[in-house]
Short mmCIF file of C-alpha atoms and ligand atoms in Angstrom, two decimals:
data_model
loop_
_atom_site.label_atom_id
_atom_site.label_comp_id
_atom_site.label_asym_id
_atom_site.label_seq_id
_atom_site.Cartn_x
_atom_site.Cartn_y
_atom_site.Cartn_z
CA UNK A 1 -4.32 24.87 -4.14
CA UNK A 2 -4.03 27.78 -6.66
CA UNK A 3 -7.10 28.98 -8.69
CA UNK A 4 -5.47 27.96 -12.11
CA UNK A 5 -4.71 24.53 -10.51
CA UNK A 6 -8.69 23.90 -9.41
CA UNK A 7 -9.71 25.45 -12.47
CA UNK A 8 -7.00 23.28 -15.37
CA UNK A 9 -8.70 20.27 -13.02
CA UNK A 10 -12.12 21.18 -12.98
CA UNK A 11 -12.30 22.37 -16.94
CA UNK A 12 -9.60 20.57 -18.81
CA UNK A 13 -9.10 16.87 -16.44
CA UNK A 14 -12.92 16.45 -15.32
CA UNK A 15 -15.27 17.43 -17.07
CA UNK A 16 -17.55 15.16 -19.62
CA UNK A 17 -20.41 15.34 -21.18
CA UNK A 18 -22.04 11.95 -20.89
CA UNK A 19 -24.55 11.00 -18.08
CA UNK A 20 -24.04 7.51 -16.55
CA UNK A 21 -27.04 5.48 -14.39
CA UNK A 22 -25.93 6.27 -11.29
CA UNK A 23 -28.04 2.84 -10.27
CA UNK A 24 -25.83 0.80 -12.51
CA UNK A 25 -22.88 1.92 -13.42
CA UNK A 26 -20.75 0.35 -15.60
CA UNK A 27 -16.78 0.60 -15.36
CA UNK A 28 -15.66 3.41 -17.36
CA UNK A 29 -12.66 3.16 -19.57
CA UNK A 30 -13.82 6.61 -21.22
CA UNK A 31 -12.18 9.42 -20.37
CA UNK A 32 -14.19 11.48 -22.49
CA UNK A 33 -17.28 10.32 -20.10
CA UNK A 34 -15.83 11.26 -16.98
CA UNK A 35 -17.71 12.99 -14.83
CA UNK A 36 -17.16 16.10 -12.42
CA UNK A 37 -16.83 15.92 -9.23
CA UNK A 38 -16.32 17.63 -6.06
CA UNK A 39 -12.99 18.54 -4.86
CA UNK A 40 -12.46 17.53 -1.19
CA UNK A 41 -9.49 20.52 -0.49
CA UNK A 42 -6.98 18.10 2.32
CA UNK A 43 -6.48 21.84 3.80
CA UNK A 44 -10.17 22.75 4.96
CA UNK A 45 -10.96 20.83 8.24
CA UNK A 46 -15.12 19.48 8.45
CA UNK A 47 -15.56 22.61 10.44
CA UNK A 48 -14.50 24.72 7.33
CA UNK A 49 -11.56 26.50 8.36
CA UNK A 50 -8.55 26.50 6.33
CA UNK A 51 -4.93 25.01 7.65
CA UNK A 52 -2.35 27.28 6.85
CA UNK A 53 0.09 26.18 9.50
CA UNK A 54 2.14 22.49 9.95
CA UNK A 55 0.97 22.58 13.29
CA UNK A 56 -2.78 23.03 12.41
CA UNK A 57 -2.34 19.98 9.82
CA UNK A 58 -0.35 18.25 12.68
CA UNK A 59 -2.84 18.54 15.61
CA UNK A 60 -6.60 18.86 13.86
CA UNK A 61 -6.73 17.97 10.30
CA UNK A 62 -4.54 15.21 10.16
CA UNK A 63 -6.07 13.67 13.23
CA UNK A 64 -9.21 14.14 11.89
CA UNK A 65 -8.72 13.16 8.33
CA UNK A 66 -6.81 9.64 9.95
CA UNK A 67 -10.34 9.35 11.91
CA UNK A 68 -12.58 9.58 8.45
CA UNK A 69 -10.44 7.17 6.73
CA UNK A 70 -10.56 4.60 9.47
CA UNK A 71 -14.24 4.93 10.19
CA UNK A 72 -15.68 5.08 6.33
CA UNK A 73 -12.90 3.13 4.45
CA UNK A 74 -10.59 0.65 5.99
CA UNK A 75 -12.04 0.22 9.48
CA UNK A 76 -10.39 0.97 13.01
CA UNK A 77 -7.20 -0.39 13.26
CA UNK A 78 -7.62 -2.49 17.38
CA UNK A 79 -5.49 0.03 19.66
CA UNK A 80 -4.60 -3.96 21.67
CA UNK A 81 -0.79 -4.97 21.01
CA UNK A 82 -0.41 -8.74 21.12
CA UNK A 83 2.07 -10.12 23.21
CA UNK A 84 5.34 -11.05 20.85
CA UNK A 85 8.09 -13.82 20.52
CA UNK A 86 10.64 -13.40 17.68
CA UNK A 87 12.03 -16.79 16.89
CA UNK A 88 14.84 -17.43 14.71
CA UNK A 89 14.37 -20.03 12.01
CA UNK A 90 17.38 -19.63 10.62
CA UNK A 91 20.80 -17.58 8.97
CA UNK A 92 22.57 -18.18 6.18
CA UNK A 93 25.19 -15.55 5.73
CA UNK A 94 26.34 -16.85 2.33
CA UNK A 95 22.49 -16.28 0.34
CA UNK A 96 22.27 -15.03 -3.37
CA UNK A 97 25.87 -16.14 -4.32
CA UNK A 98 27.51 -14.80 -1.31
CA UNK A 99 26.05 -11.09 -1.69
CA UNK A 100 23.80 -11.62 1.31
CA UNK A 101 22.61 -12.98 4.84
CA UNK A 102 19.26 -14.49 4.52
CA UNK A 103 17.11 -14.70 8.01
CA UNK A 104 14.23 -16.01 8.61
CA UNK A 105 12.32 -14.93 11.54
CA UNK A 106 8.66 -16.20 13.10
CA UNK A 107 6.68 -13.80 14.79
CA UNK A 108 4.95 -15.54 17.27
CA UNK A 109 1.50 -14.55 18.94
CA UNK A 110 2.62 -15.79 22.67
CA UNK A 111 -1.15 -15.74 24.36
CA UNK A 112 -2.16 -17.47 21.18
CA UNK A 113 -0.55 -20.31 20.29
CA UNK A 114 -2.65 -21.53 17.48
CA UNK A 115 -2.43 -18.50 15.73
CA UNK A 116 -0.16 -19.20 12.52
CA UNK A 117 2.81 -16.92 13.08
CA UNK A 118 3.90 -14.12 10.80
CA UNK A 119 7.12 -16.07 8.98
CA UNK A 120 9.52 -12.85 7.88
CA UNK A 121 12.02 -13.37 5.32
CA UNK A 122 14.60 -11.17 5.84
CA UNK A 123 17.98 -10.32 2.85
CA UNK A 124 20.80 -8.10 3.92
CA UNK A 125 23.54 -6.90 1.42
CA UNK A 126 26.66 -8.21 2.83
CA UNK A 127 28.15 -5.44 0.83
CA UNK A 128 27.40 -2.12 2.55
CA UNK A 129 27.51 0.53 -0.31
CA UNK A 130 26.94 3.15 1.69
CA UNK A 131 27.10 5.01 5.56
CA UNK A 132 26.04 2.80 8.86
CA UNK A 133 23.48 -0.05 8.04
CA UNK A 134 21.32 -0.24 5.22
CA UNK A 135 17.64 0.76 4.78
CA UNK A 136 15.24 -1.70 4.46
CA UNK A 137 12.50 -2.67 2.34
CA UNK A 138 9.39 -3.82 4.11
CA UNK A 139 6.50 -5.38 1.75
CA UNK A 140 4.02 -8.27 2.22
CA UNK A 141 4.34 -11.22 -0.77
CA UNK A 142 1.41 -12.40 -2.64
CA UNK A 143 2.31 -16.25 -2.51
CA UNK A 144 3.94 -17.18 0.12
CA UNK A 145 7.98 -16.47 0.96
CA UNK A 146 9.08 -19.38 -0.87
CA UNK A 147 7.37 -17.32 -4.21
CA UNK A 148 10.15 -14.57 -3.96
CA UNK A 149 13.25 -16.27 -4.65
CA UNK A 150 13.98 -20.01 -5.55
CA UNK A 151 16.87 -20.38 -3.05
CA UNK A 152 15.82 -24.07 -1.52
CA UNK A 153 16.63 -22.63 2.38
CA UNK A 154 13.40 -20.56 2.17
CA UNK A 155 10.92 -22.53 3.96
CA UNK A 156 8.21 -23.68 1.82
CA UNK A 157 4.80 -21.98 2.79
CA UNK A 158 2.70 -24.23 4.53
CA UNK A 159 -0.78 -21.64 5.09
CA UNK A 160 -3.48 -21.59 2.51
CA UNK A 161 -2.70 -20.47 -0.69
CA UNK A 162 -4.88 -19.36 -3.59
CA UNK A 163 -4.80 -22.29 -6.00
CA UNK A 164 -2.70 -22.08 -9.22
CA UNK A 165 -3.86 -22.76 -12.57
CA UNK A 166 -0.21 -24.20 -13.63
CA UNK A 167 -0.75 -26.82 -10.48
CA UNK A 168 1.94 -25.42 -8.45
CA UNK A 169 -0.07 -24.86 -5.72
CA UNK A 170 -2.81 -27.89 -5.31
CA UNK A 171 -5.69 -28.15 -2.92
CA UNK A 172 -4.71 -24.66 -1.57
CA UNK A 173 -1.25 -25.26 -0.31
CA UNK A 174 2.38 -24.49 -2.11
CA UNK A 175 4.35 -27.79 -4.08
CA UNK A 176 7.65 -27.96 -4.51
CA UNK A 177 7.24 -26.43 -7.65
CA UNK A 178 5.98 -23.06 -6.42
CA UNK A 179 9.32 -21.95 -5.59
CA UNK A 180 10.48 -18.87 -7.13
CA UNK A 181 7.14 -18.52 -8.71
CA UNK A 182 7.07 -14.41 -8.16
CA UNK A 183 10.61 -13.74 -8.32
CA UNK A 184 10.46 -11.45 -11.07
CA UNK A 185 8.32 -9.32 -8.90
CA UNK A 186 11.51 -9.48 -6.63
CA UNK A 187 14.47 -8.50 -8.04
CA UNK A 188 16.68 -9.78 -5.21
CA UNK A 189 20.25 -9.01 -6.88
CA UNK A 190 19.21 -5.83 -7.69
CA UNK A 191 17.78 -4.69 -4.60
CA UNK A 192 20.99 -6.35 -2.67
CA UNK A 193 24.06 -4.58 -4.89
CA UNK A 194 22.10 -1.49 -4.73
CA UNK A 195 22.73 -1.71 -0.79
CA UNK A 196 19.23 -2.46 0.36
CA UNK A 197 17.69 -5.25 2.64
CA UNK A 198 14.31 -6.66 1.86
CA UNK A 199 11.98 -7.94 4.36
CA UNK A 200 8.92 -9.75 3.17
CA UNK A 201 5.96 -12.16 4.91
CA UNK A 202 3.42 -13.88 3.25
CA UNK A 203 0.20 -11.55 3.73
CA UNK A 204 -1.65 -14.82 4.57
CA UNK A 205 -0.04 -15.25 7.68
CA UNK A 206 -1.68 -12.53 8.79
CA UNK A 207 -5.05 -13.09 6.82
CA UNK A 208 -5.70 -15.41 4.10
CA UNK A 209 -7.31 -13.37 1.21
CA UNK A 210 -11.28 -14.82 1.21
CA UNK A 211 -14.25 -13.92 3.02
CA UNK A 212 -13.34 -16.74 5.61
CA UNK A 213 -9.89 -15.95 6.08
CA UNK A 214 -10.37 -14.10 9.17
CA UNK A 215 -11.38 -16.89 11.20
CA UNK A 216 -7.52 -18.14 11.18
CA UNK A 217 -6.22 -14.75 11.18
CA UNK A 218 -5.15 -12.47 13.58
CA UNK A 219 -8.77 -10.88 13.56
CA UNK A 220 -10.37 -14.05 15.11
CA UNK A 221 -8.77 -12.99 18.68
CA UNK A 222 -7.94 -9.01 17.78
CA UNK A 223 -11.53 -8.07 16.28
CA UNK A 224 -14.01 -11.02 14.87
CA UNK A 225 -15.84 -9.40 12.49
CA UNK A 226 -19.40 -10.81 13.84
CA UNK A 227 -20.91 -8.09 15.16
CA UNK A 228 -20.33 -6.15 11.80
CA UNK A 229 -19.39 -2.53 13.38
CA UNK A 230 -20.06 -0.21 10.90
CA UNK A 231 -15.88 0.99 11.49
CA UNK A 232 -14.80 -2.77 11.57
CA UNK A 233 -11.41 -3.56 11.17
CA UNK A 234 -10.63 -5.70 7.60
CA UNK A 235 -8.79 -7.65 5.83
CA UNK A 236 -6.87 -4.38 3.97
CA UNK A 237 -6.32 -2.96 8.05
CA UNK A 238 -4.86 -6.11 9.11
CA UNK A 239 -2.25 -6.98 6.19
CA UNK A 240 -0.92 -2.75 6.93
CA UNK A 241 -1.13 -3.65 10.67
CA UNK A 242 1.14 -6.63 9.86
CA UNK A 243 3.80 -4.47 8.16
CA UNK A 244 3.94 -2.24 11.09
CA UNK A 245 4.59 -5.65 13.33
CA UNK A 246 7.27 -6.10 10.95
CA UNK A 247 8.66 -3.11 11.54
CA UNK A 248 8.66 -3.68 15.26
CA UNK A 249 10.76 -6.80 14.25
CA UNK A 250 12.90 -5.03 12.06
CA UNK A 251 13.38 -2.47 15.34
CA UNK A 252 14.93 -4.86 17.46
CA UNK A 253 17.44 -6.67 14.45
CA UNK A 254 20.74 -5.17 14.31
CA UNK A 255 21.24 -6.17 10.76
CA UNK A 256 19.03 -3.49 9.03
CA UNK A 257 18.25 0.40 9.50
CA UNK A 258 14.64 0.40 10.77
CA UNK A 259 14.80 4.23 10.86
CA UNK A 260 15.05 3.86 6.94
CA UNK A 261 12.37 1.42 6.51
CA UNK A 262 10.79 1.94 2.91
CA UNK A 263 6.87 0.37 2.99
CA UNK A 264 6.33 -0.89 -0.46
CA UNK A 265 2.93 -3.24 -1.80
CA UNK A 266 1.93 -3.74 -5.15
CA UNK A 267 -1.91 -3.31 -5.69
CA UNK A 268 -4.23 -4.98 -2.78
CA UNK A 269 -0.85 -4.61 -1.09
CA UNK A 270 -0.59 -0.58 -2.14
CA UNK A 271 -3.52 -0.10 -0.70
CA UNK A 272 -2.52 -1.67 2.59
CA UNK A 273 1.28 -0.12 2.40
CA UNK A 274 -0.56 2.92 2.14
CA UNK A 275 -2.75 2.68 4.83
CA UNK A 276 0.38 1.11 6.84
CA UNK A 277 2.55 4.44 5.96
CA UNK A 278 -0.39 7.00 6.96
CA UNK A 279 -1.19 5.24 10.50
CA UNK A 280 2.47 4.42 11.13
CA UNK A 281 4.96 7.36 11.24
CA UNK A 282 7.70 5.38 11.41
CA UNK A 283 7.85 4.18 7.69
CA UNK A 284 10.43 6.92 6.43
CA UNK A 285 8.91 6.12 2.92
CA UNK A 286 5.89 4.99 1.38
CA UNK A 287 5.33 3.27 -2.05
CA UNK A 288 2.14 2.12 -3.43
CA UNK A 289 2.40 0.20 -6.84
CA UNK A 290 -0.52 0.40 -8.82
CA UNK A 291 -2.47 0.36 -5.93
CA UNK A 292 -5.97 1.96 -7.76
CA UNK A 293 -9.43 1.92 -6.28
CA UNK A 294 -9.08 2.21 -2.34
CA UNK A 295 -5.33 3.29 -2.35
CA UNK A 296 -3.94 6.11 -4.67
CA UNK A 297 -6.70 6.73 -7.12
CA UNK A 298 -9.03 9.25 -6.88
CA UNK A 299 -12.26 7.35 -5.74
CA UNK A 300 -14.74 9.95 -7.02
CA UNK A 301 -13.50 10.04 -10.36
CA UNK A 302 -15.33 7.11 -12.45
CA UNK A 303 -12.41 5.93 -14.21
CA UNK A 304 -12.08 1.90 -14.25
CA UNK A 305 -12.43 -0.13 -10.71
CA UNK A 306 -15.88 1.31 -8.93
CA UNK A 307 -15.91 0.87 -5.10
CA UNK A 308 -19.03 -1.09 -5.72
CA UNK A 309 -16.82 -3.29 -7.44
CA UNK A 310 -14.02 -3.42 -5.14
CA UNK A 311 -16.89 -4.57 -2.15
CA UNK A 312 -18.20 -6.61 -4.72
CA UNK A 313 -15.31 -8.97 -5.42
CA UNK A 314 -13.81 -8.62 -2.03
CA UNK A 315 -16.50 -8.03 0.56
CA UNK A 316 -13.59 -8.72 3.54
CA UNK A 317 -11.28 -5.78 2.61
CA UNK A 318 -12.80 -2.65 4.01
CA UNK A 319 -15.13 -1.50 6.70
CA UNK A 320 -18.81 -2.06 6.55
CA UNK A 321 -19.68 1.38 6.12
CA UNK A 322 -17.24 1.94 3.14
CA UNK A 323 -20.32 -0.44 1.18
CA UNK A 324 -22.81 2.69 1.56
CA UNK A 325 -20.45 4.31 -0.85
CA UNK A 326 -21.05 1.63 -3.97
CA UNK A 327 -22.46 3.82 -6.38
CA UNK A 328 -22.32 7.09 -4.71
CA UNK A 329 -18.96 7.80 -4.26
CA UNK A 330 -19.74 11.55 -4.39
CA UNK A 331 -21.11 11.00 -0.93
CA UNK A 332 -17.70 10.10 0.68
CA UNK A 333 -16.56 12.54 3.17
CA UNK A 334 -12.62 11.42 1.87
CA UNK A 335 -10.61 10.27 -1.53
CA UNK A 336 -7.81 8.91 -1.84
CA UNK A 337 -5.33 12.25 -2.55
CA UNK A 338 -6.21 13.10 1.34
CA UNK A 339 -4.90 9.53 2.47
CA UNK A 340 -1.59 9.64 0.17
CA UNK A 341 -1.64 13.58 1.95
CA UNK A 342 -1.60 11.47 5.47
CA UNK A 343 2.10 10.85 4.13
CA UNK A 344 3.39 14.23 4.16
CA UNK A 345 6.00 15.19 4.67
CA UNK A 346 7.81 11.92 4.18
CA UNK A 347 8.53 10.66 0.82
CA UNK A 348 5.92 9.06 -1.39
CA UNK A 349 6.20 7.26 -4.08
CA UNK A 350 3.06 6.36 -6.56
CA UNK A 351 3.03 4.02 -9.79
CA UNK A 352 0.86 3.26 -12.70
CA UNK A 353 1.26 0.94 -15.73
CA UNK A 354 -0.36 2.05 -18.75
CA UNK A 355 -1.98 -1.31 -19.25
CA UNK A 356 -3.92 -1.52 -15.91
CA UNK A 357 -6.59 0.74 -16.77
CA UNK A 358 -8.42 -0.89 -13.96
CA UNK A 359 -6.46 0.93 -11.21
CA UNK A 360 -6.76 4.25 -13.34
CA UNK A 361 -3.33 5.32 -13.97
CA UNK A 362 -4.66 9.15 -14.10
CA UNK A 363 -6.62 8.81 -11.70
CA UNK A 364 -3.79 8.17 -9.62
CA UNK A 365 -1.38 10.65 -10.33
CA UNK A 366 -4.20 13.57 -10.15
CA UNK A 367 -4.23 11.96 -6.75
CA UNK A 368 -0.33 12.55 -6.00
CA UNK A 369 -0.62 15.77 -7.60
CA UNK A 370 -3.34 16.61 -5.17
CA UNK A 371 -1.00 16.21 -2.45
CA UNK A 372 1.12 19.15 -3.40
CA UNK A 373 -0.04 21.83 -0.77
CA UNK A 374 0.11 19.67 1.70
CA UNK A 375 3.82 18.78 0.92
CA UNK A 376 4.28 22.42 0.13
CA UNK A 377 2.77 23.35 3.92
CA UNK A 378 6.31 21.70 4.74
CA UNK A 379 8.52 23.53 2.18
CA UNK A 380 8.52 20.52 0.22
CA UNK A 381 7.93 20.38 -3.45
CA UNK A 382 5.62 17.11 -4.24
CA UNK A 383 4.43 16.44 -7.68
CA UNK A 384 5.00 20.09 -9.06
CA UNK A 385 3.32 19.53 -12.50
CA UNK A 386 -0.73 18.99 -13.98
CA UNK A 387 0.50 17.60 -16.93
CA UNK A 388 0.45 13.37 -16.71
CA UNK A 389 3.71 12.61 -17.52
CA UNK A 390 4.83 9.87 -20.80
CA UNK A 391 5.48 6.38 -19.97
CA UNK A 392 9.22 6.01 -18.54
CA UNK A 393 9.12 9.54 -17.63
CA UNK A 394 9.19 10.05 -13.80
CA UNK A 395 7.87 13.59 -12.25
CA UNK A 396 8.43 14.85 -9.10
CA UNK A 397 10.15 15.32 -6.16
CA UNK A 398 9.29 14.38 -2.33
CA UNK A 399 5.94 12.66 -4.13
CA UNK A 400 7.59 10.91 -7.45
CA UNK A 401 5.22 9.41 -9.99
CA UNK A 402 6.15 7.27 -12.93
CA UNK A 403 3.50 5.18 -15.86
CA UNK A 404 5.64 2.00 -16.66
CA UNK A 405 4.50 0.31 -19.88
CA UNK A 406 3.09 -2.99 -20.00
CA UNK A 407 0.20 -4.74 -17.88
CA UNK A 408 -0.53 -5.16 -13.70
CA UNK A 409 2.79 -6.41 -12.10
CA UNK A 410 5.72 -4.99 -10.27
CA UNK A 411 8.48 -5.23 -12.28
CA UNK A 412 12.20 -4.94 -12.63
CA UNK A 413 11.54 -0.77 -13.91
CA UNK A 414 9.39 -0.28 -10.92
CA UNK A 415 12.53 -1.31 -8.49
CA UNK A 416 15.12 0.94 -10.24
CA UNK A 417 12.83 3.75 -9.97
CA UNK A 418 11.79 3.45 -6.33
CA UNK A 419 15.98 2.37 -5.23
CA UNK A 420 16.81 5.77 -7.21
CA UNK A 421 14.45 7.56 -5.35
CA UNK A 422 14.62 5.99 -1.89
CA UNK A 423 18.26 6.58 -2.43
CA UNK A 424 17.85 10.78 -3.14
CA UNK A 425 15.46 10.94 -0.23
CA UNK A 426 17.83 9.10 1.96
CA UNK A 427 20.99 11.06 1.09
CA UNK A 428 19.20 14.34 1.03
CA UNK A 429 18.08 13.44 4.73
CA UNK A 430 22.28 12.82 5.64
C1 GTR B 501 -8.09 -6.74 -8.38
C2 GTR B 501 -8.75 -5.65 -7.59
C3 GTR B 501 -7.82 -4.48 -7.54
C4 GTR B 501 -6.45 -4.88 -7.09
C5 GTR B 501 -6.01 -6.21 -7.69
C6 GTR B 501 -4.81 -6.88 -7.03
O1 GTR B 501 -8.87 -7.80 -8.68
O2 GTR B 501 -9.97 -5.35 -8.19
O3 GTR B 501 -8.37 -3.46 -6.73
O4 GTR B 501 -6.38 -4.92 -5.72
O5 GTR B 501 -7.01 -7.15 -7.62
O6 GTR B 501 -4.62 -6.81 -5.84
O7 GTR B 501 -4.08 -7.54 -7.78
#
């Protein structure tokens, strides 16, 4: 990190004047009031010595930083591999107008049988654009498989559902009409003539999203949460867990690329496909979509969601010990730049949307920025730039960034952006 680059931060990005109650804080949507804070530098270990060398980062910092996050954020990930089936549901090689083979797969928990099984959905371009088989996208779906796409083969979700306002999903499981309900968030056709698969699960499967949900997830026979470790493993551990099991899927199914896996999640979902890409080497890419407090923005900069908040409203997503931190996130011995820095050197991709001030847009691309001599450790170039760039204006390279207009979504924008740059990463790796 250069001197001008602390300094620009410290003087022109940081500082404000106004004092806030640090006993009740309210959510800031001031920039003019943030305040400063400490710089946690992802190149000086907790013994204080500076990593000048990949291997240093490789063998102590990493390791250690990996450690931190686990034990004050998201909770230790259960070293235990369940036992595995893959069953196959069922093929259609003539999906989306012809353009693609549609699988479905269950993963099935074999010493468990009442476990609900983790119900991939998998798309392959029939149409291979480009060398050998094509990379795959691996993401976790909000609402169930049947939400993605309205092609009547997908089998309708039958797992507990948040309920929908517009009735398509009644006393917490999916109608009829709840098909296709988040297909704009998938743009299928796109993804599929750009020469990509897509592999999705309902995150439910894994965990439903409530306090409860563990007890019919897979942390009810990997890690009840009952005896409330301080490091215990949560809901946000067990959805990135899941993608890696769907990876391990992925490894065994001719079809796709698995060494060209690209982890993508949208928000709650960022913050898991980031916690997924930093524990899981295997991801070749990593993209969180307005993914805010707890995945790419800057946790010590008061700017919109507060990790009081966050524990607040969702007291099941991170570890026990991540709660000390409500309302003194100065005291955190990690932010978030040193997880998206667990990336490095593989690509990363990080996006905001100027209308979802709650996952602090800035606050997340200081974050990516913050990555840079990590990235640079490698020869790589990551963000390369202080200045936040305009909306529809993507910056960097290995690390990309983009602000999309409009409000908290994933949208048809976000997709072109991350194919473009999933398909420069990929061809510069040829
Ligand atoms: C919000 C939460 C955010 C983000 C979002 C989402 O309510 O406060 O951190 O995770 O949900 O997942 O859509």
């Amino acid at each position: 990190m250069s001197y001008r680059f602390k300094s620009v931060m410290l003087a022109g990005l940081l500082l404000g004047p106004v004092t806030l109650n640090a006993q009740n804080p309210d959510i800031n949507y001031d920039e003019s009031k943030v305040q400063p804070f400490a710089f946690l530098d992802p190149l000086i270990t907790y013994s204080a010595k500076r990593v000048k060398t990949v291997q240093r980062w490789e063998n102590e910092r990493r390791p250690e930083l990996l450690k931190k996050f686990a034990s004050e954020v998201y909770g230790t990930t259960p070293s235990r591999r369940l036992a595995t089936r893959y069953e196959l549901r069922s093929v259609d090689s003539s999906a989306l107008g012809g353009t693609a083979i549609r699988k479905q797969i269950s993963v099935i928990w074999t010493e468990y049988p009442d476990l609900p099984s983790l119900d991939i959905l998998l798309y392959v371009p029939k149409n291979k654009s480009g060398t050998g088989k094509p990379p795959v996208f691996v993401g976790l779906n909000y609402m169930g498989n049947h939400s993605i796409s309205p092609e009547p083969g997908i089998a309708l979700s039958t797992r507990w559902l948040p309920n929908r306002p517009d009735g398509k999903v009644v006393n917490n499981r999916a109608t009829e009409a709840a098909r296709g309900v988040q297909q704009s968030r998938w743009p299928l056709e796109l993804i599929i003539a750009k020469g990509y698969s897509v592999a999705t699960a309902y995150y439910g499967d894994l965990e439903p999203d409530h306090p409860e949900g563990w007890k019919s997830g897979i942390r009810s026979v990997l890690d009840p949460p009952t005896n409330q470790k301080s490091d215990g493993w949560q809901a946000i551990g067990v959805w990135a867990w899941g993608m890696s099991r769907m990876l391990d899927y992925l490894e065994t199914d001719n079809l796709v690329d698995a060494k060209r896996a690209v982890v993508m999640g949208h928000s709650r979902q960022g913050k898991a496909a980031l916690w997924a890409g930093a524990q899981d080497p295997r991801f070749a890419i990593v993209i969180a979509n307005e993914s805010g407090e707890g995945g790419a923005a800057l946790s010590k900069r008061n700017f919109g969601e507060t990790i009081e908040r966050l524990n607040r409203s969702f007291p099941h997503w991170f570890c026990p010990k991540y709660r000390t931190y409500n309302n003194r996130p100065d005291a955190l011995p990690v932010d978030q730049h040193q997880l998206l820095a667990l990336i490095a050197p593989r690509p990363l991709y990080v996006a905001s949307a100027e209308g979802d001030r709650w996952a602090d847009p800035k606050g997340e691309f200081i974050s990516a920025r913050l990555t840079d001599p990590v990235y640079q450790l490698y020869g790589k170039k990551g963000i390369g730039t202080d200045t936040w760039p305009a909306i529809h204006s993507p910056v960097g390279e290995t690390v990309r960034y983009h602000i999309r207009a409009g409000e908290h979504d994933v949208k048809r924008y976000d997709w072109e952006q991350f194919i473009d740059f999933a398909d420069k990463q990929f061809r510069k790796a040829q």
